[in-house]
Short mmCIF file of C-alpha atoms in Angstrom, two decimals:
data_model
loop_
_atom_site.label_atom_id
_atom_site.label_comp_id
_atom_site.label_asym_id
_atom_site.label_seq_id
_atom_site.Cartn_x
_atom_site.Cartn_y
_atom_site.Cartn_z
CA MET K 1 -20.87 -32.85 -64.65
CA ASN K 2 -17.72 -33.23 -62.54
CA LYS K 3 -16.70 -29.69 -63.47
CA THR K 4 -20.06 -28.31 -62.29
CA ILE K 5 -19.80 -30.13 -58.96
CA LEU K 6 -16.26 -28.80 -58.50
CA ILE K 7 -17.44 -25.20 -59.11
CA ILE K 8 -20.29 -25.62 -56.60
CA LEU K 9 -17.93 -27.04 -53.94
CA LEU K 10 -15.43 -24.25 -54.56
CA ALA K 11 -18.17 -21.63 -54.14
CA LEU K 12 -19.35 -23.22 -50.90
CA PHE K 13 -15.78 -23.34 -49.61
CA MET K 14 -15.16 -19.67 -50.43
CA GLY K 15 -18.47 -18.71 -48.84
CA SER K 16 -17.50 -20.63 -45.73
CA CYS K 17 -14.12 -18.89 -45.62
CA ASN K 18 -15.75 -15.49 -45.96
CA SER K 19 -18.25 -16.23 -43.20
CA ASN K 20 -15.42 -17.28 -40.85
CA HIS K 21 -13.34 -14.22 -41.66
CA GLU K 22 -15.79 -11.39 -41.32
CA VAL K 23 -14.12 -8.03 -40.95
CA SER K 24 -14.64 -6.56 -37.46
CA ASP K 25 -14.69 -2.89 -36.58
CA ALA K 26 -11.58 -2.99 -34.36
CA TYR K 27 -8.86 -5.36 -33.22
CA GLY K 28 -6.68 -5.52 -30.13
CA ASN K 29 -5.49 -7.61 -27.22
CA PHE K 30 -6.92 -8.39 -23.82
CA GLU K 31 -5.22 -6.93 -20.76
CA SER K 32 -5.81 -6.55 -17.06
CA ASP K 33 -4.62 -4.24 -14.31
CA GLU K 34 -1.62 -6.09 -12.90
CA ILE K 35 -0.12 -5.46 -9.46
CA ILE K 36 3.38 -6.41 -8.36
CA VAL K 37 3.42 -7.06 -4.61
CA SER K 38 6.79 -6.21 -3.07
CA ALA K 39 8.32 -6.91 0.34
CA GLN K 40 7.98 -4.19 2.99
CA GLY K 41 10.48 -5.76 5.36
CA ASN K 42 13.95 -7.30 5.43
CA GLY K 43 14.68 -10.89 6.40
CA GLU K 44 14.11 -14.52 5.56
CA LEU K 45 10.77 -15.59 4.10
CA ILE K 46 9.80 -18.16 6.72
CA ARG K 47 6.30 -18.54 5.26
CA PHE K 48 5.21 -17.87 1.68
CA LEU K 49 2.14 -19.51 0.15
CA PRO K 50 1.36 -18.12 -3.34
CA ASN K 51 1.68 -20.33 -6.40
CA GLU K 52 1.03 -19.31 -9.97
CA GLY K 53 -2.65 -19.67 -10.78
CA ASP K 54 -3.83 -19.32 -7.17
CA LEU K 55 -6.89 -17.14 -6.55
CA LEU K 56 -6.17 -14.93 -3.55
CA LYS K 57 -8.58 -12.92 -1.42
CA ALA K 58 -8.12 -9.24 -0.59
CA GLY K 59 -6.39 -8.83 2.78
CA GLU K 60 -5.40 -12.49 2.98
CA ILE K 61 -2.11 -13.16 4.83
CA ILE K 62 0.03 -15.13 2.43
CA GLY K 63 3.52 -14.83 3.90
CA LEU K 64 5.72 -13.87 6.82
CA ILE K 65 9.22 -12.37 6.99
CA ASP K 66 11.34 -13.35 10.00
CA THR K 67 10.84 -10.85 12.86
CA THR K 68 13.13 -12.37 15.53
CA ASP K 69 15.58 -9.44 15.57
CA LEU K 70 12.75 -6.93 15.64
CA HIS K 71 11.13 -8.60 18.65
CA LEU K 72 14.47 -8.63 20.51
CA LYS K 73 14.87 -4.90 19.83
CA LYS K 74 11.34 -4.33 21.08
CA LYS K 75 12.08 -6.31 24.26
CA LEU K 76 15.17 -4.16 24.87
CA LEU K 77 13.15 -0.98 24.43
CA PHE K 78 10.59 -2.15 27.00
CA LYS K 79 13.41 -2.77 29.49
CA GLN K 80 14.76 0.72 28.85
CA LEU K 81 11.28 2.14 29.29
CA ASN K 82 10.85 0.40 32.65
CA THR K 83 14.28 1.61 33.81
CA VAL K 84 13.52 5.21 32.91
CA ALA K 85 10.03 5.03 34.42
CA SER K 86 11.44 3.76 37.72
CA GLN K 87 13.16 7.14 38.20
CA ILE K 88 9.77 8.80 38.53
CA THR K 89 9.16 7.16 41.93
CA SER K 90 12.48 8.44 43.29
CA LEU K 91 11.80 11.95 42.01
CA ASP K 92 8.30 11.94 43.50
CA ALA K 93 9.77 11.10 46.92
CA GLU K 94 12.37 13.83 46.53
CA MET K 95 9.63 16.25 45.52
CA GLU K 96 7.60 15.48 48.66
CA VAL K 97 10.65 16.16 50.85
CA GLN K 98 11.24 19.54 49.20
CA LYS K 99 7.58 20.49 49.48
CA GLN K 100 7.62 19.71 53.19
CA LEU K 101 10.80 21.72 53.70
CA LEU K 102 9.24 24.60 51.77
CA ALA K 103 6.14 24.49 53.98
CA ASN K 104 8.26 24.50 57.14
CA ASN K 105 10.46 27.34 55.92
CA ARG K 106 7.45 29.46 54.94
CA VAL K 107 6.14 29.10 58.51
CA ASN K 108 9.53 30.19 59.83
CA GLN K 109 9.56 33.01 57.27
CA LYS K 110 6.31 34.46 58.62
CA ARG K 111 7.59 34.20 62.19
CA ILE K 112 10.91 35.91 61.45
CA VAL K 113 9.25 38.62 59.34
CA ASN K 114 7.02 39.47 62.34
CA MET K 115 10.02 39.34 64.70
CA PHE K 116 12.05 41.57 62.35
CA ALA K 117 9.22 44.10 62.29
CA GLN K 118 9.33 44.20 66.10
CA GLY K 119 13.13 44.38 66.18
CA ALA K 120 13.44 40.90 67.68
CA ALA K 121 15.25 39.38 64.65
CA SER K 122 18.28 40.51 62.71
CA GLN K 123 18.55 41.27 59.02
CA LYS K 124 20.74 38.18 58.61
CA GLN K 125 18.04 35.93 60.07
CA LEU K 126 15.50 37.42 57.66
CA ASP K 127 17.84 37.05 54.69
CA ASP K 128 18.65 33.46 55.62
CA ILE K 129 15.03 32.36 55.82
CA LEU K 130 14.15 34.15 52.59
CA GLY K 131 17.09 32.40 50.91
CA LEU K 132 15.94 28.99 52.18
CA VAL K 133 12.42 29.52 50.85
CA GLU K 134 13.76 30.58 47.47
CA LEU K 135 16.13 27.59 47.41
CA ASN K 136 13.29 25.17 48.15
CA GLU K 137 11.20 26.65 45.35
CA LYS K 138 14.06 26.33 42.86
CA GLN K 139 14.74 22.75 43.94
CA ILE K 140 11.08 21.89 43.35
CA GLU K 141 11.29 23.50 39.90
CA ALA K 142 14.45 21.51 39.15
CA ILE K 143 12.79 18.24 40.18
CA SER K 144 9.77 19.07 38.00
CA SER K 145 12.12 19.73 35.08
CA ARG K 146 13.89 16.41 35.64
CA LYS K 147 10.53 14.63 35.73
CA GLN K 148 9.53 16.28 32.47
CA ASN K 149 12.79 15.13 30.88
CA ILE K 150 12.02 11.58 32.00
CA PHE K 151 8.53 11.83 30.55
CA ASN K 152 10.06 13.01 27.28
CA GLN K 153 12.46 10.04 27.29
CA MET K 154 9.54 7.68 27.92
CA ALA K 155 7.57 9.27 25.09
CA ALA K 156 10.55 8.85 22.73
CA LEU K 157 10.83 5.17 23.71
CA ASP K 158 7.09 4.74 23.12
CA VAL K 159 7.52 6.17 19.61
CA GLN K 160 10.39 3.76 18.94
CA ILE K 161 8.22 0.86 20.09
CA GLU K 162 5.40 2.04 17.81
CA GLN K 163 7.86 2.24 14.91
CA LEU K 164 9.02 -1.32 15.61
CA ASN K 165 5.41 -2.49 15.79
CA GLU K 166 4.82 -0.92 12.38
CA VAL K 167 7.91 -2.62 10.93
CA ILE K 168 6.83 -5.95 12.45
CA SER K 169 3.32 -5.58 11.02
CA LYS K 170 4.81 -5.03 7.54
CA CYS K 171 6.59 -8.38 7.83
CA LEU K 172 3.16 -9.96 7.56
CA ILE K 173 2.54 -10.07 3.80
CA HIS K 174 -1.07 -9.14 3.03
CA ASN K 175 -2.51 -9.70 -0.42
CA PRO K 176 -3.83 -6.27 -1.52
CA ILE K 177 -6.67 -7.22 -3.90
CA ILE K 178 -8.67 -10.22 -4.99
CA GLY K 179 -6.90 -11.69 -7.96
CA THR K 180 -5.09 -14.55 -9.64
CA VAL K 181 -1.35 -15.00 -9.18
CA LEU K 182 0.36 -14.57 -12.54
CA VAL K 183 4.06 -14.81 -11.65
CA VAL K 184 5.88 -15.74 -8.43
CA TYR K 185 9.30 -14.14 -7.97
CA ALA K 186 10.28 -15.50 -4.52
CA ARG K 187 10.09 -18.71 -2.53
CA LYS K 188 10.05 -19.71 1.13
CA GLY K 189 13.55 -19.61 2.62
CA GLU K 190 14.81 -16.82 0.37
CA LEU K 191 15.84 -13.41 1.69
CA ALA K 192 13.39 -10.58 1.22
CA ALA K 193 14.37 -6.92 1.08
CA ILE K 194 12.25 -3.78 1.11
CA GLY K 195 11.02 -3.18 -2.43
CA LYS K 196 11.93 -6.65 -3.72
CA PRO K 197 9.10 -8.06 -5.91
CA LEU K 198 7.45 -11.16 -4.45
CA TYR K 199 4.67 -11.95 -6.91
CA LYS K 200 2.41 -10.42 -9.55
CA LEU K 201 -1.35 -10.79 -9.67
CA ALA K 202 -4.37 -9.42 -11.49
CA ASP K 203 -8.12 -9.57 -11.11
CA VAL K 204 -9.02 -11.51 -14.26
CA SER K 205 -12.71 -11.91 -13.43
CA THR K 206 -13.07 -8.95 -15.76
CA VAL K 207 -10.59 -8.08 -18.50
CA LYS K 208 -10.25 -5.19 -20.92
CA LEU K 209 -9.79 -5.44 -24.65
CA LYS K 210 -7.60 -2.54 -25.77
CA ALA K 211 -8.17 -1.76 -29.42
CA TYR K 212 -7.72 1.13 -31.84
CA ILE K 213 -10.33 2.90 -33.95
CA SER K 214 -10.04 5.50 -36.67
CA GLY K 215 -11.21 9.07 -36.47
CA ALA K 216 -14.14 8.15 -38.73
CA GLN K 217 -15.26 5.48 -36.23
CA LEU K 218 -14.88 7.73 -33.19
CA PRO K 219 -18.40 9.29 -33.39
CA GLN K 220 -19.87 5.76 -33.25
CA VAL K 221 -18.30 4.99 -29.88
CA GLN K 222 -19.31 6.30 -26.45
CA ILE K 223 -18.28 5.41 -22.92
CA GLY K 224 -20.80 2.96 -21.46
CA GLN K 225 -21.81 1.70 -24.90
CA GLU K 226 -22.44 -2.03 -25.21
CA VAL K 227 -20.51 -3.72 -28.01
CA GLU K 228 -19.90 -7.19 -29.39
CA VAL K 229 -16.55 -8.80 -28.54
CA LYS K 230 -15.11 -11.85 -30.26
CA TYR K 231 -12.14 -14.02 -29.40
CA ASP K 232 -10.83 -17.36 -30.63
CA ARG K 233 -12.65 -20.44 -29.36
CA ASP K 234 -10.54 -22.73 -31.55
CA ALA K 235 -8.80 -22.61 -34.93
CA ASN K 236 -12.08 -22.25 -36.83
CA GLU K 237 -14.63 -20.63 -34.52
CA ASN K 238 -14.95 -17.53 -32.34
CA THR K 239 -16.65 -16.97 -29.02
CA THR K 240 -18.91 -13.91 -28.96
CA VAL K 241 -19.68 -12.03 -25.72
CA LYS K 242 -20.98 -8.62 -24.72
CA GLY K 243 -18.61 -5.89 -23.61
CA LYS K 244 -18.85 -2.30 -22.42
CA VAL K 245 -16.70 0.63 -23.52
CA VAL K 246 -15.04 1.98 -20.36
CA TRP K 247 -12.34 4.27 -21.76
CA ILE K 248 -11.65 6.31 -24.90
CA SER K 249 -8.34 8.05 -25.42
CA SER K 250 -8.59 11.84 -25.58
CA ALA K 251 -5.60 12.10 -27.92
CA ALA K 252 -4.90 10.59 -31.30
CA GLU K 253 -1.79 8.53 -31.95
CA PHE K 254 -0.17 6.76 -34.86
CA THR K 255 -1.38 3.23 -35.43
CA PRO K 256 0.83 0.76 -33.48
CA LYS K 257 3.21 -0.95 -35.89
CA THR K 258 2.66 -4.36 -34.36
CA ILE K 259 -0.95 -4.74 -35.45
CA GLN K 260 -1.29 -2.96 -38.77
CA THR K 261 0.19 -3.02 -42.25
CA LYS K 262 2.85 -0.54 -43.27
CA GLU K 263 0.38 1.50 -45.29
CA GLU K 264 -1.96 1.90 -42.31
CA ARG K 265 0.74 3.05 -39.91
CA ILE K 266 0.52 6.60 -41.17
CA ASP K 267 -3.10 6.85 -39.97
CA LEU K 268 -4.03 8.46 -36.68
CA VAL K 269 -6.16 6.31 -34.39
CA TYR K 270 -7.74 6.45 -30.94
CA ALA K 271 -7.25 3.79 -28.28
CA ILE K 272 -10.33 2.40 -26.54
CA LYS K 273 -10.86 -0.18 -23.82
CA VAL K 274 -13.82 -2.54 -23.64
CA GLU K 275 -14.52 -4.35 -20.39
CA VAL K 276 -15.59 -7.98 -20.63
CA ILE K 277 -16.68 -10.43 -17.95
CA ASN K 278 -14.25 -13.35 -18.07
CA ASP K 279 -15.39 -16.91 -17.44
CA GLY K 280 -11.78 -18.04 -17.39
CA SER K 281 -11.40 -18.68 -21.09
CA ILE K 282 -9.87 -15.26 -21.86
CA LYS K 283 -6.16 -15.01 -21.17
CA ILE K 284 -4.09 -11.85 -20.87
CA GLY K 285 -2.53 -10.99 -24.23
CA MET K 286 -5.09 -12.96 -26.24
CA PRO K 287 -6.25 -11.16 -29.42
CA GLY K 288 -9.84 -10.01 -29.74
CA GLU K 289 -12.20 -8.20 -32.08
CA ILE K 290 -14.91 -5.57 -31.56
CA ASN K 291 -18.10 -4.83 -33.46
CA PHE K 292 -20.03 -1.69 -32.58
#
């Protein structure tokens, strides 16, 4: 009697084990598109808010790099711009004087030309007035050229100010996408440098399960197909959710050594990615299973 009960219990136990260890069609790990946000300016981090686990909004300002030196350079450029611009007033006055002299000399030119035609003026008088008119015209041209040079200097200073404004704007650290902070590499008070990583984040509201299928399974899978995804709820049970195939590799590869036995490594497989809506229970790197 005891032997019969033992056999029945053993059968139930084995059946339970088999039901908890059903073979899925594919296995892999969850991943997400991670972004490393780096500094775009140089200086001390005088404000830096992110902490690991924080959910950040797209476009949110989460830090500031010291811009004191940049603002002082900008102030100096504005002073230079005002100094250069002040020369325009002086040149305008000089231009008006030359224009008036030119007008007067042209009147005298007409008079002397008429007098020369009647023999009442000498060749020297005619040459002198013609020379004065030509001189006035060249002086006006020279003043116009000097004004253009000043305008060019002002334009160059404007460009430098725009460049400084761009550098200053990059000292405001904007979060690029909505996502959860995974790792923080810097803290307030530290020195930032262009290209230095500040923090890493990912949008984990949806995650992708990257798995591998055989060539025989490939015809069963299509992009957009809905599949069943399982991941560990606890040591004994799985959570089952719906997922959608969003990517299928176009090239075969050898089975990754980290997830298969030695005998299976010689097989060629295809990588696929299945997108799953994450309620927060799926973590990056967690293993998962797929049933088509």
